[in-house]
Amino acid sequence: MKKILVLLTYSLVITTNAQIPVDQIDNLINSKFTDKGPGVMVGIVKDGEIVYEAYRGLANLEHQVKMNEKTRSNIASTAKQFTALMILQLEMEGKITIEDDIRKYLPSLYKNVQDEIKIRHVINHTSGIRDYVELYGLEGDVWWKRVGLDNDDVMGLLEKQEDLGFEPGSRFSYSNSGYIILAKIIEKVSGQKFTDYSDSFFQGLGMNETSFIKRYMGVIPNKAAPYSDWGYGELFHSISVTKTAGEGFLYTTLRDQLKFELAVQNANKNNDELLIKSQNPIPNSDIKTYGFGLKLDSRLGRTTVYHDGVTDAYNAIALRFPEDKLSIFILGNNGNVRSDLLADEIATLILPKQKTKITYDAKYFEANAKTENLNILGQYYTKSGFLTRIVDEDGKIFFRQGKYLKLELTKENDNTYYFTNDSKEKVRFYDDKMMIYYASGDASTYNKTSIPSASFTDLEALVGIYHNTELDISFEISQNSDNSIELKLSSERNKRDVLIFNRDDLLAGDSYYLKVYRDLFDRVIEMKLNYDRAKNISFKKKTNLKFQPKTETADGSINVTTIGSRDGSSSQILLTANYPNGNEIWSKQFGGSSYDKASSILATEDGYLIIGSTSSYGEGNYDIFVIKTDKKGKMLWEIL
């Protein structure tokens, strides 16, 4: 850290740069912000020097306080890069390794999970740990309404989680929970409260006006208040009543952030190993598009390293173009103007114009199939499980995914559309699928769901109450007179429409989807809920159905059970008649050459029905197996 410390003790000097169109940038900012409304702070670093710094609007509307170099604003998730940087520094100091399992430091988490949950999985959101934001939402008391919510509260919630959303390292799913866990690991390793440790860390960086929130009602000098109209046409002050730290809630000034941007941009020149590593993908990870609290992908057709964030009406972005030696940092308190879009507009003014080479996948150039009467509306899914809906809303076509993603499509020809905000990304529809073609040459396939007409019996099988013990909430599936089904969470007043039903046991709504699980008798016993960033939450069906391996008789009982062979290569169904004291009267065995299992026995007027499963007959895995016997156990018939 010494190189950084020396570097950042230099005073900030803004230099002129012929490549920066200052007047155009000023005009752009002035077109979006007024002197009497909530404001913005914009800084630009180019070729290792600060070349632009601007403050517009008000930090506080009530007291008419202008934005200035001392104004502190919440940069939301843009703060994740600093939490990750602290972890990386601890590793370089030999105090941890990011290959460590998080339970080495936090043993109360995920005791039943056998897979390793490595620190690096948590850093780049591949751990499978569910986002606390979604979990609290499911409980019916959203996080931002919980007065005094802190890291310990979030940890208490996570300690109740019995499993993960997916196998660690197998996929990406953004999780604020992970960065609360990283903050706790820093506490364990350093022996200090995270906020105290981070204060020292920022002071070492020369960022003396930067700190994570400590008390939700605490005084933060020169703090900007957040404002938005939330669609009502009148500005409101957004009040924060929480105090989590690590995933966000970092209050800082533009000046401090420009110091850091200078250090990052000059890291190679100064041979600063920590900052150099922090801007690259995480070693040993299959996910290369997210690194140490930073997104690593292309933006405006160029290689970028960045992170943006929104909390209440606060918003911010750190946007870096390493190959162009350009960094843009924006933070503001106006919820009506997105910092990320403003950063793109500013970057477009600065970066040299380039001819974008568009190279679509070869399939894009194949002859179009006939598209008369092609219905593009409906539900689509990828092999990785992402559900997408193409919907018509007031005559406009939208691509919808999860709770947050809603993109308008513009028609180009009969079966080809493009995203209205990016005409280079083409969406082509076929009879059974939709493909997205990217200018980079990549393509994504979404198969259209086949939705056969559901019978009354199909729907009736889903009806019931399902409970999750981790959150202690339930939902009820009910069937309407028009043969549709609805879902109602115990934490909500209103019912949610179930928009998709298919016999492959996939249900979906506007912000969730469910996978249905059945037992060997085809009875629905469980549903796993995917609620945006909270994956595979198990809800077990409440039912009075029980397996009955024993039935009483006038002179004792009849029992059915499974017996295995000595070498474990097969199993048989054993039927026994017993005296009241348990001694056997007679026995019969049923089954084939492989595995046959008994579950229940039901008495009939003329004998018994044995219900079980078999892998000895038919094709595939287990099949349902029903055997009818007379009163002496003689088999009368069997059905697979």
XYZ file of C-alpha atoms in Angstrom:
640
model
C 0.000 0.000 0.000
C 2.991 2.377 0.361
C 3.012 3.278 -3.320
C -0.634 4.209 -3.155
C -0.150 6.236 0.021
C 2.693 8.259 -1.475
C 0.811 8.774 -4.711
C -2.384 9.991 -3.100
C -0.753 12.512 -0.782
C -0.111 14.681 -3.843
C -2.559 17.548 -4.258
C -5.115 17.296 -7.007
C -4.385 19.473 -9.987
C -6.828 19.753 -12.870
C -5.029 20.089 -16.163
C -6.367 21.012 -19.542
C -6.524 18.378 -22.246
C -7.222 19.119 -25.866
C -9.024 15.783 -26.177
C -11.718 16.811 -23.693
C -14.642 18.747 -25.198
C -15.369 20.692 -22.005
C -18.105 22.882 -23.461
C -20.011 19.893 -24.873
C -19.785 18.044 -21.559
C -20.967 21.144 -19.690
C -23.910 21.510 -22.040
C -24.806 17.834 -21.665
C -24.819 18.044 -17.861
C -26.727 21.338 -17.876
C -29.397 19.768 -20.092
C -30.154 17.197 -17.381
C -29.635 19.144 -14.129
C -30.830 22.544 -12.907
C -29.421 24.818 -10.223
C -32.558 24.358 -8.111
C -32.923 20.572 -8.329
C -31.001 17.573 -6.986
C -27.571 17.417 -8.501
C -24.582 15.543 -9.780
C -20.792 15.491 -9.456
C -18.692 14.500 -12.469
C -14.960 13.898 -12.672
C -12.772 12.725 -15.555
C -9.226 11.355 -15.520
C -7.398 11.102 -18.846
C -3.829 9.962 -19.466
C -3.021 9.944 -15.758
C -4.338 13.438 -15.024
C -7.601 14.959 -13.798
C -8.970 16.883 -16.749
C -12.537 17.675 -15.681
C -14.402 18.248 -12.411
C -17.927 19.633 -12.239
C -20.670 20.142 -9.631
C -24.261 20.886 -10.593
C -27.497 21.238 -8.634
C -28.273 20.997 -4.946
C -27.078 18.574 -2.296
C -29.983 19.570 -0.064
C -33.221 21.035 -1.399
C -34.663 22.049 1.974
C -31.715 24.265 2.813
C -30.671 25.080 -0.771
C -27.136 23.715 -0.253
C -25.191 23.457 -3.508
C -23.135 20.485 -4.584
C -19.436 21.179 -4.043
C -16.087 19.473 -3.536
C -16.931 18.670 0.106
C -20.313 17.052 -0.635
C -20.516 13.404 0.372
C -22.886 11.095 -1.461
C -23.741 7.392 -1.232
C -22.183 5.497 -4.164
C -24.263 2.344 -3.525
C -22.877 -0.834 -5.148
C -19.982 1.071 -6.693
C -18.509 0.557 -3.205
C -18.121 -3.186 -3.774
C -14.750 -2.640 -5.462
C -13.341 -1.326 -2.163
C -14.590 -4.257 -0.068
C -13.057 -6.626 -2.631
C -9.842 -4.582 -2.589
C -9.562 -5.024 1.190
C -9.932 -8.803 0.752
C -7.281 -8.795 -1.969
C -4.923 -6.793 0.254
C -5.393 -9.282 3.118
C -4.486 -12.072 0.710
C -1.372 -10.258 -0.454
C -0.414 -9.827 3.199
C -0.704 -13.607 3.641
C -3.582 -13.421 6.115
C -6.117 -15.232 3.932
C -6.379 -16.834 0.530
C -9.393 -16.352 -1.698
C -9.385 -20.132 -2.209
C -10.420 -20.506 1.460
C -13.905 -21.763 2.226
C -15.901 -18.967 3.863
C -16.831 -21.346 6.695
C -13.214 -21.332 7.835
C -14.088 -17.886 9.192
C -17.881 -18.126 9.495
C -18.651 -21.713 10.563
C -22.302 -20.988 11.336
C -23.127 -20.614 7.639
C -24.477 -23.408 5.408
C -23.593 -26.319 7.679
C -25.390 -28.822 5.438
C -23.739 -27.716 2.189
C -21.016 -30.163 1.140
C -19.589 -28.092 -1.737
C -16.788 -25.661 -1.060
C -17.955 -22.042 -0.936
C -14.737 -20.202 -1.649
C -14.097 -16.536 -0.956
C -13.495 -15.984 -4.669
C -16.968 -17.397 -5.384
C -18.417 -14.737 -3.105
C -16.368 -11.903 -4.620
C -17.638 -12.457 -8.162
C -21.187 -13.550 -7.304
C -20.805 -17.226 -8.227
C -21.347 -18.610 -4.702
C -25.058 -19.433 -4.986
C -25.701 -17.386 -1.838
C -29.112 -15.781 -2.150
C -29.439 -12.006 -2.129
C -30.819 -10.767 1.188
C -32.746 -8.053 -0.680
C -34.955 -10.692 -2.311
C -35.241 -12.820 0.834
C -36.499 -9.896 2.891
C -38.879 -9.048 0.070
C -40.339 -12.548 0.222
C -40.826 -12.162 3.968
C -43.029 -9.173 3.232
C -40.947 -6.547 5.027
C -38.548 -5.130 2.457
C -34.998 -4.315 3.561
C -35.208 -0.538 3.206
C -38.130 -0.360 5.647
C -36.281 -2.226 8.410
C -35.137 0.430 10.847
C -31.532 -0.077 11.906
C -30.978 -3.103 9.633
C -27.283 -3.965 9.908
C -24.786 -6.628 8.905
C -25.596 -8.794 11.927
C -29.268 -8.871 10.926
C -28.349 -9.997 7.411
C -26.010 -12.661 8.807
C -28.833 -13.935 11.029
C -31.007 -14.297 7.940
C -28.265 -16.136 6.030
C -27.583 -18.500 8.932
C -31.144 -19.787 8.553
C -30.526 -20.717 4.917
C -30.011 -24.464 4.654
C -28.764 -24.619 1.085
C -27.572 -22.538 -1.853
C -29.262 -21.391 -5.012
C -26.821 -23.374 -7.160
C -23.464 -25.139 -7.047
C -20.674 -22.643 -6.236
C -18.724 -21.572 -9.305
C -21.285 -22.907 -11.768
C -23.041 -19.660 -12.664
C -23.338 -15.941 -11.917
C -26.090 -14.405 -9.790
C -25.537 -10.983 -8.271
C -25.786 -11.110 -4.481
C -25.479 -8.266 -1.998
C -25.375 -10.920 0.723
C -21.933 -11.977 -0.459
C -20.410 -8.600 0.296
C -21.892 -8.582 3.798
C -20.121 -11.936 4.240
C -16.856 -10.447 2.949
C -17.184 -7.615 5.480
C -17.627 -10.211 8.232
C -14.558 -12.125 7.054
C -12.546 -8.895 7.187
C -13.725 -8.440 10.771
C -12.712 -11.989 11.713
C -9.259 -11.702 10.153
C -8.467 -8.148 11.304
C -10.011 -8.343 14.759
C -11.671 -4.969 14.114
C -15.170 -3.828 13.284
C -15.481 -3.592 9.527
C -16.270 0.124 9.619
C -13.171 0.812 11.763
C -10.933 -1.306 9.548
C -12.280 0.329 6.392
C -11.753 3.812 7.872
C -8.058 3.019 8.340
C -7.942 1.508 4.853
C -9.339 4.656 3.240
C -7.036 6.876 5.255
C -4.128 4.838 3.932
C -5.404 5.653 0.452
C -5.532 9.353 1.296
C -9.340 9.245 1.018
C -10.109 11.020 4.273
C -13.670 12.014 3.357
C -14.749 8.438 2.616
C -16.385 5.997 5.072
C -19.058 3.335 5.287
C -22.164 4.186 7.269
C -21.941 3.448 11.008
C -25.293 4.607 12.399
C -28.385 5.146 10.316
C -29.177 8.312 12.279
C -25.522 9.336 12.569
C -24.310 12.679 11.276
C -22.294 12.522 8.049
C -20.746 15.954 7.373
C -21.822 17.576 4.101
C -24.067 14.629 3.207
C -26.206 14.966 0.086
C -29.848 13.990 0.584
C -31.433 11.728 -2.073
C -34.453 12.866 -4.098
C -36.730 11.345 -6.722
C -40.278 11.843 -7.948
C -40.834 8.057 -8.091
C -43.103 8.689 -11.063
C -45.475 11.057 -9.226
C -44.185 14.277 -10.796
C -43.233 15.744 -7.405
C -39.836 15.352 -5.739
C -39.650 13.366 -2.513
C -36.829 13.009 -0.008
C -35.885 9.331 0.244
C -35.144 8.477 3.877
C -32.591 5.735 4.701
C -33.184 3.795 7.914
C -30.646 0.981 7.435
C -26.923 0.694 8.141
C -25.523 -2.307 6.306
C -21.954 -1.853 5.084
C -19.706 -3.607 2.607
C -22.172 -4.092 -0.233
C -22.935 -0.368 -0.390
C -23.672 2.630 1.817
C -20.262 4.174 1.276
C -20.365 7.966 1.590
C -17.612 9.769 -0.275
C -16.665 12.909 -2.173
C -15.846 13.282 -5.840
C -12.386 14.520 -4.874
C -11.637 11.320 -2.948
C -12.842 9.182 -5.834
C -10.694 11.096 -8.300
C -7.672 10.410 -6.107
C -8.461 6.729 -6.392
C -9.095 6.910 -10.142
C -5.671 8.550 -10.536
C -4.064 5.722 -8.581
C -5.829 3.060 -10.662
C -4.939 4.685 -13.955
C -1.295 5.080 -12.944
C -1.002 1.638 -11.308
C 1.087 0.095 -14.087
C 3.431 3.067 -14.213
C 3.887 2.886 -10.454
C 4.071 -0.926 -10.425
C 1.250 -1.070 -7.873
C 0.601 -4.816 -7.751
C -2.538 -4.537 -5.608
C -4.351 -2.166 -7.940
C -3.146 -3.991 -11.046
C -4.597 -7.274 -9.778
C -7.826 -5.615 -8.700
C -8.688 -4.591 -12.274
C -8.392 -8.111 -13.718
C -10.514 -11.274 -13.603
C -10.241 -13.495 -10.551
C -7.725 -16.330 -11.029
C -9.217 -19.858 -11.299
C -12.721 -18.549 -11.962
C -14.704 -19.556 -15.025
C -16.582 -16.255 -14.797
C -14.480 -13.582 -16.490
C -17.083 -10.814 -16.753
C -16.993 -9.897 -13.048
C -13.867 -9.598 -10.954
C -12.924 -7.924 -7.692
C -16.131 -5.975 -7.184
C -15.970 -4.789 -10.789
C -17.751 -5.611 -14.041
C -15.377 -6.628 -16.824
C -16.939 -6.484 -20.250
C -17.340 -4.267 -23.272
C -19.192 -0.978 -23.225
C -19.569 1.354 -26.192
C -17.653 -1.246 -28.207
C -14.577 -1.000 -25.987
C -12.990 -2.958 -23.164
C -14.178 -1.537 -19.850
C -13.766 -2.008 -16.114
C -16.633 -0.485 -14.174
C -19.324 -0.700 -11.543
C -22.504 1.238 -11.068
C -24.949 1.371 -8.220
C -28.327 2.696 -7.116
C -29.659 2.943 -3.561
C -32.861 4.878 -2.910
C -32.298 7.924 -5.160
C -28.508 7.868 -4.826
C -26.660 6.644 -7.898
C -23.053 6.416 -9.044
C -20.674 4.847 -11.538
C -16.944 4.336 -11.900
C -16.336 3.779 -15.623
C -12.834 2.975 -16.875
C -11.572 2.488 -20.422
C -8.060 1.080 -19.769
C -6.952 1.015 -23.410
C -7.931 4.673 -23.834
C -6.593 5.743 -20.408
C -9.954 7.306 -19.635
C -11.876 7.148 -16.355
C -15.208 8.795 -15.591
C -16.656 8.955 -12.088
C -20.187 10.223 -11.469
C -22.158 10.376 -8.245
C -25.414 12.132 -7.534
C -28.597 12.424 -5.521
C -31.086 12.694 -8.372
C -33.013 9.470 -8.772
C -34.514 10.668 -12.045
C -31.201 10.755 -13.953
C -29.126 7.583 -14.314
C -25.404 8.029 -13.768
C -24.513 5.087 -15.990
C -26.284 6.511 -19.027
C -24.767 9.944 -18.427
C -21.306 8.367 -18.224
C -21.857 6.663 -21.573
C -22.886 9.957 -23.163
C -19.818 11.724 -21.777
C -17.524 8.902 -22.900
C -18.991 9.093 -26.398
C -18.041 12.785 -26.552
C -14.453 12.054 -25.514
C -13.503 8.769 -27.137
C -12.240 8.878 -30.700
C -14.788 7.729 -33.213
C -14.191 4.207 -34.406
C -15.749 2.021 -37.012
C -17.479 -0.735 -35.150
C -16.878 -4.062 -36.851
C -20.125 -5.970 -36.756
C -19.721 -9.721 -37.034
C -22.924 -11.651 -36.498
C -23.088 -15.399 -36.059
C -23.324 -17.227 -39.403
C -26.882 -18.346 -38.634
C -27.999 -14.735 -38.836
C -27.255 -14.698 -42.558
C -29.094 -17.911 -43.355
C -32.270 -17.595 -45.376
C -35.239 -16.634 -43.236
C -37.914 -19.214 -42.710
C -41.425 -18.356 -43.816
C -42.939 -16.163 -41.178
C -46.576 -15.752 -42.120
C -48.758 -15.647 -39.012
C -45.737 -16.271 -36.770
C -46.727 -15.626 -33.166
C -43.681 -14.220 -31.384
C -45.468 -13.560 -28.088
C -44.987 -16.107 -25.370
C -42.472 -17.642 -23.015
C -38.895 -18.642 -23.783
C -36.144 -20.240 -21.750
C -32.429 -21.028 -21.945
C -30.727 -24.247 -20.920
C -29.315 -22.432 -17.890
C -32.856 -21.759 -16.719
C -33.434 -18.107 -17.575
C -37.084 -17.456 -18.358
C -37.995 -14.670 -20.744
C -41.371 -13.356 -21.861
C -42.138 -11.516 -25.064
C -45.220 -9.432 -24.335
C -47.392 -6.841 -26.027
C -48.108 -3.856 -23.800
C -50.269 -1.147 -25.356
C -49.105 -2.018 -28.857
C -45.406 -2.120 -27.977
C -43.365 -5.327 -27.864
C -41.173 -5.908 -24.813
C -38.486 -8.398 -23.841
C -39.049 -9.114 -20.126
C -36.846 -11.109 -17.782
C -37.267 -11.307 -14.013
C -38.424 -8.351 -11.962
C -36.154 -5.710 -13.372
C -35.300 -6.288 -17.015
C -37.756 -4.800 -19.475
C -36.472 -3.837 -22.936
C -38.531 -2.559 -25.834
C -38.160 -4.261 -29.232
C -38.443 -2.488 -32.574
C -39.487 -4.438 -35.656
C -36.985 -4.599 -38.511
C -38.710 -7.118 -40.778
C -41.150 -10.009 -40.587
C -39.359 -12.004 -37.910
C -36.425 -9.812 -36.917
C -36.452 -7.144 -34.236
C -33.762 -5.156 -32.462
C -33.507 -3.724 -28.965
C -34.715 -0.151 -29.184
C -31.802 1.055 -27.054
C -29.241 -0.833 -29.155
C -30.030 -1.463 -32.811
C -26.936 -3.667 -33.221
C -28.427 -6.449 -31.077
C -30.835 -8.408 -33.268
C -33.659 -10.625 -32.003
C -34.905 -13.138 -34.534
C -37.934 -15.362 -34.013
C -38.476 -18.870 -35.374
C -41.329 -21.333 -34.960
C -39.835 -22.927 -31.869
C -37.226 -20.481 -30.573
C -35.848 -16.987 -30.382
C -32.202 -16.099 -31.009
C -30.336 -12.965 -30.009
C -27.451 -12.081 -32.316
C -24.775 -9.775 -30.947
C -22.460 -7.563 -32.999
C -19.509 -9.371 -31.399
C -20.466 -12.602 -33.184
C -21.999 -14.260 -30.121
C -25.535 -15.610 -30.129
C -27.973 -16.807 -27.477
C -30.768 -19.328 -28.012
C -34.077 -19.209 -26.150
C -36.416 -22.139 -26.745
C -40.099 -21.350 -26.837
C -42.059 -23.205 -24.219
C -44.540 -25.739 -25.441
C -47.675 -25.238 -23.396
C -50.194 -28.013 -23.956
C -53.653 -27.495 -22.584
C -53.597 -28.352 -18.885
C -56.320 -30.664 -17.662
C -58.323 -30.052 -14.516
C -56.417 -32.930 -12.909
C -53.055 -31.411 -13.842
C -53.986 -28.128 -12.220
C -55.684 -29.701 -9.235
C -52.474 -31.580 -8.427
C -50.720 -28.254 -7.874
C -53.319 -26.843 -5.509
C -52.208 -26.637 -1.914
C -50.057 -24.830 0.642
C -46.264 -24.915 0.414
C -43.972 -23.916 3.278
C -40.369 -22.765 3.579
C -38.797 -23.265 6.994
C -35.799 -20.968 6.405
C -37.952 -17.858 6.045
C -41.001 -19.311 7.812
C -43.296 -18.252 4.979
C -45.776 -20.132 2.829
C -47.578 -19.716 -0.419
C -50.868 -21.168 -1.589
C -51.678 -22.317 -5.098
C -55.391 -22.023 -5.849
C -57.447 -22.976 -8.879
C -60.044 -20.642 -10.384
C -63.324 -21.519 -12.040
C -61.843 -20.648 -15.432
C -59.190 -23.351 -14.931
C -56.416 -20.834 -14.231
C -54.216 -20.895 -11.142
C -52.971 -18.198 -8.794
C -50.272 -17.931 -6.141
C -50.521 -16.034 -2.861
C -47.582 -15.587 -0.517
C -48.409 -15.572 3.189
C -46.446 -12.310 3.421
C -48.562 -10.533 0.792
C -52.178 -9.402 0.528
C -52.686 -9.891 -3.183
C -52.568 -12.977 -5.333
C -50.106 -13.331 -8.195
C -51.111 -14.734 -11.559
C -49.327 -17.888 -12.638
C -48.582 -17.017 -16.236
C -47.044 -20.276 -17.410
C -48.059 -23.854 -16.857
C -46.646 -26.803 -18.714
C -46.542 -30.493 -18.065
C -42.764 -30.273 -17.673
C -43.573 -28.790 -14.274
C -42.431 -25.226 -14.854
C -44.550 -22.386 -13.511
C -43.808 -18.693 -13.860
C -45.136 -15.256 -13.064
C -44.101 -11.655 -13.524
C -41.175 -11.804 -11.087
C -40.639 -15.466 -10.271
C -40.672 -18.982 -11.552
C -41.226 -22.327 -9.881
C -39.988 -25.834 -10.554
C -42.345 -28.587 -9.477
C -41.073 -31.809 -7.890
C -43.043 -35.033 -7.613
C -42.702 -38.309 -5.762
C -42.713 -41.785 -7.277
C -46.506 -41.727 -7.330
C -46.527 -38.512 -9.396
C -47.781 -36.500 -6.443
C -46.568 -32.906 -6.111
C -44.483 -32.730 -2.952
C -42.313 -29.637 -3.376
C -41.763 -26.477 -5.401
C -38.518 -24.556 -5.688
C -38.925 -20.833 -6.113
C -36.566 -18.674 -8.164
C -37.163 -15.062 -7.157
C -34.730 -13.063 -9.234
C -31.436 -13.077 -7.238
C -32.702 -15.698 -4.782
C -32.540 -19.108 -6.457
C -34.038 -22.535 -5.693
C -35.804 -21.753 -2.424
C -37.491 -24.950 -1.308
C -41.191 -24.917 -0.398
C -42.478 -28.314 0.794
C -46.121 -29.122 0.195
C -48.229 -29.542 3.290
C -50.187 -32.764 2.885
C -51.985 -35.376 4.948
C -50.883 -38.166 2.620
C -48.719 -40.752 4.361
C -47.118 -43.980 3.220
C -48.908 -46.968 4.749
C -46.585 -49.995 4.913
C -48.946 -51.786 7.294
C -52.656 -52.555 7.406
C -54.519 -54.212 10.274
C -56.423 -57.514 9.803
C -58.852 -59.441 11.971
C -56.094 -61.802 13.170
C -53.058 -59.505 13.073
C -51.617 -57.405 10.280
C -50.292 -57.429 6.733
C -46.931 -55.689 6.190
C -45.090 -54.726 3.038
C -41.427 -53.812 2.952
C -38.322 -53.829 0.756
C -35.523 -56.341 1.161
C -32.162 -56.018 -0.543
C -29.913 -58.701 -1.944
C -26.698 -59.460 -0.091
C -24.495 -57.825 -2.707
C -26.795 -54.793 -3.060
C -27.382 -55.427 -6.751
C -31.165 -55.777 -6.472
C -34.128 -55.528 -4.120
C -37.466 -57.322 -3.751
C -40.882 -56.524 -2.328
C -41.712 -58.663 0.727
C -45.319 -59.193 1.808
C -45.867 -60.779 5.222
C -48.907 -61.794 7.259
C -48.285 -61.546 11.001
C -49.917 -62.538 14.269
C -50.788 -59.725 16.716
C -47.487 -60.431 18.526
C -45.546 -59.842 15.300
C -44.648 -63.437 14.503
C -44.878 -64.271 10.825
C -47.774 -66.402 9.502
C -46.687 -66.470 5.835
C -44.656 -64.409 3.352
C -44.494 -63.743 -0.388
C -41.854 -62.008 -2.551
C -42.447 -59.988 -5.695
C -40.187 -58.289 -8.207
C -37.824 -58.750 -11.080
C -34.056 -58.810 -11.550
C -33.262 -55.215 -10.526
C -34.596 -52.836 -7.897
C -38.186 -53.116 -6.713
C -39.430 -51.076 -3.780
C -42.601 -51.081 -1.709
C -44.219 -47.923 -0.350
C -47.816 -48.646 0.693
C -50.390 -51.397 1.050
C -54.131 -50.892 0.849
C -56.754 -53.475 1.895
C -59.591 -54.305 -0.539
C -62.618 -56.561 -0.109
C -60.921 -59.487 -1.838
C -57.240 -58.886 -1.103
C -54.573 -56.190 -1.106
C -53.043 -53.540 -3.359
C -49.274 -53.123 -3.055
C -47.986 -49.804 -4.353
C -44.305 -49.356 -5.102
C -41.736 -48.669 -7.786
C -39.563 -50.770 -10.032
C -36.537 -50.473 -12.284
C -36.791 -54.110 -13.348
C -39.250 -53.471 -16.141
C -39.930 -50.801 -18.758
C -37.452 -48.130 -19.838
C -35.630 -45.371 -18.009
C -35.471 -45.043 -14.245
C -38.172 -46.069 -11.785
C -41.742 -46.785 -12.854
C -44.788 -46.928 -10.616
C -45.599 -50.551 -9.770
C -49.033 -51.775 -8.528
C -49.628 -55.426 -7.536
C -53.022 -56.923 -6.688
C -53.081 -60.038 -4.443
C -55.776 -62.156 -2.886
C -56.133 -62.574 0.892
C -53.393 -65.244 0.913
C -50.854 -63.069 -0.928
C -51.227 -64.745 -4.305
C -50.576 -62.209 -7.099
C -53.660 -61.701 -9.268
C -52.243 -58.978 -11.538
C -49.641 -56.248 -11.793
C -49.545 -52.907 -13.569
C -46.536 -50.721 -14.461
